Amino acid sequence: MSKILVTGGTGYIGSHTVVELHNAGYEVVIVDNLSNSNIKILTQLHAITGKWFDFNEIDLRDENAVKEFAAAQTDVTGIIHFAASKAVGESVQQPLKYYKNNFYGLINLLTSFNRKIDFVFSSSCTVYGQPDSLPVTEAAPVKKAESPYGNTKQVAEEILAETAAVTPELNVIALRYFNPVGAHETALIGELPNGVPANLVPFITQSAIGKRGPITVYGNDYDTPDGSAIRDYIHVVDLAKAHVAAIKKLEQKETSSNYDVFNIGTGKGSSVLEIISAFESVNGEKLDYNLGPRRAGDIVQIYGDVTKSNEELGWKASLDINEMMRSAWEWEKYIKANPF
Ligand code: NAD
Ligand code: WQD
């Protein structure tokens, strides 16, 4: 049973991935500094899996702490690196916070685990900006980032590619996620947004439960069938499973190169208005929403070509937007009844 280090393992995507790694028979060790997650997630993970995971409260910016941890964890064969700061708007206000957290963490991990290691990195479709053609493939050019956050993902990919090129024992896959939404089917884990959610689906669920006012649809005059912007929403459990597939792929050592990139989405675009309407119909809830102006920095539409991940990772998303909206709503209701 291989042992996988999950950084950011008490966070949104990390916690779902811990469950899927466990289900696939992996041993898991978690590192998180709890800067954007709650220690109670460990209890939730125990309720889902029956397992108390090895949790280490470490800040990845602390080089000595990471070195010490790596030296003690000699049996770790793979790392899934989620830990990062991720709020696009905040990154514009506090660029140094983002450059420090997202780069120091990555660099400290790579220097401390300087041995034979499989490494899966959380990248983002944000690296494509507004692609020239859709669906966007991994071969599309990386566009100049719109935010320091987006820039950290682009540069982190370069750091990994350049390091892998001169480090044969480092075996890397960067996963470019599209828009992760939804929650675990048990409703015991899900997204815990900090403050007013900037992202669409947590805003919808918080508005529906009465925690926020009406939803504003940012733009209804885009050149899309209904005028609202289009994204490739992916269920967080499908996304978590993609990480297991990536670790398996790295373990098989089939690739000629030791650095590769995969799109992780459904391949299907949904508009903001379609998401609102799916939420309403699947949950039998009426949403209060207004049509507002476009949001600065937003792209019109993006959805991924997922042929490469389907064929080479043997992974395919299976949950549709109805299941995304159903599970997101169950989680919001759970959190209201059981506040963290
Ligand atoms: P999250 O904030 O829920 O999880 C990140 C976790 O990392 C948190 O638990 C946080 O406490 C921890 N962390 C942050 N800095 C740390 C540090 N210095 N040391 C130790 N732990 C630290 O975010 P998420 O949505 O689960 O995202 C996970 C990863 O996926 C991030 O790298 C994010 O940039 C990337 N990503 C997210 C999305 C999205 O829309 N959620 C899309 C594309 C990529
Ligand atoms: C989705 C759509 C909004 C809120 C961001 C990051 C990206 C990635 C995922 C990490 C857009 C519209 C939203 C609202 C709305 N994260 N919207 N009303 O902007 O695609 O991507 O999260 O890597 O880097 O930029 O996601 O959920 O914010 O927005 O109409 O109240 O919903 O305009 O069209 P986005 P989102």
Short mmCIF file of N, CA and C in Angstrom, two decimals, residues 1 19 24 39 91 108 117-118 137 141 152 157 162-163 184 209 273 338:
data_model
loop_
_atom_site.label_atom_id
_atom_site.label_comp_id
_atom_site.label_asym_id
_atom_site.label_seq_id
_atom_site.Cartn_x
_atom_site.Cartn_y
_atom_site.Cartn_z
N MET A 1 0.85 -1.20 0.00
CA MET A 1 0.00 0.00 0.00
C MET A 1 0.89 1.25 0.00
N VAL A 19 -10.54 10.94 0.67
CA VAL A 19 -11.53 9.85 0.67
C VAL A 19 -11.29 8.91 -0.51
N ALA A 24 -9.32 3.78 -2.74
CA ALA A 24 -8.50 3.06 -3.73
C ALA A 24 -7.38 2.26 -3.06
N ILE A 39 -10.31 21.96 11.39
CA ILE A 39 -9.80 20.70 11.93
C ILE A 39 -10.93 19.64 12.02
N SER A 91 -5.90 38.03 -4.39
CA SER A 91 -4.53 37.99 -4.92
C SER A 91 -4.15 39.31 -5.59
N ASN A 108 9.62 24.54 -1.14
CA ASN A 108 10.03 23.81 0.06
C ASN A 108 9.74 22.31 -0.08
N ILE A 117 10.13 10.55 -6.29
CA ILE A 117 8.80 10.93 -5.81
C ILE A 117 7.85 11.20 -6.99
N ASP A 118 6.60 10.78 -6.83
CA ASP A 118 5.53 11.13 -7.78
C ASP A 118 4.87 12.40 -7.26
N THR A 137 -7.56 22.56 -25.70
CA THR A 137 -6.71 21.39 -25.44
C THR A 137 -5.48 21.83 -24.64
N PRO A 141 -1.97 27.78 -26.13
CA PRO A 141 -0.96 28.61 -25.45
C PRO A 141 -1.44 29.10 -24.09
N THR A 152 0.60 32.60 -10.34
CA THR A 152 1.28 31.57 -9.52
C THR A 152 1.09 30.19 -10.14
N GLU A 157 3.74 25.79 -12.79
CA GLU A 157 3.89 24.77 -13.85
C GLU A 157 5.31 24.83 -14.43
N GLU A 162 10.65 22.71 -15.32
CA GLU A 162 12.10 22.94 -15.35
C GLU A 162 12.82 22.04 -14.35
N THR A 163 12.22 21.83 -13.19
CA THR A 163 12.86 20.98 -12.18
C THR A 163 12.83 19.52 -12.63
N HIS A 184 -19.49 15.91 -1.34
CA HIS A 184 -19.55 14.46 -1.21
C HIS A 184 -20.99 14.00 -1.05
N ILE A 209 -30.21 29.53 1.03
CA ILE A 209 -30.47 29.21 2.44
C ILE A 209 -30.75 30.46 3.27
N LEU A 273 -26.96 30.96 -16.34
CA LEU A 273 -28.42 30.79 -16.25
C LEU A 273 -28.81 29.30 -16.25
N ASN A 338 -25.46 21.85 11.16
CA ASN A 338 -24.28 21.41 11.94
C ASN A 338 -23.13 22.39 11.71
#
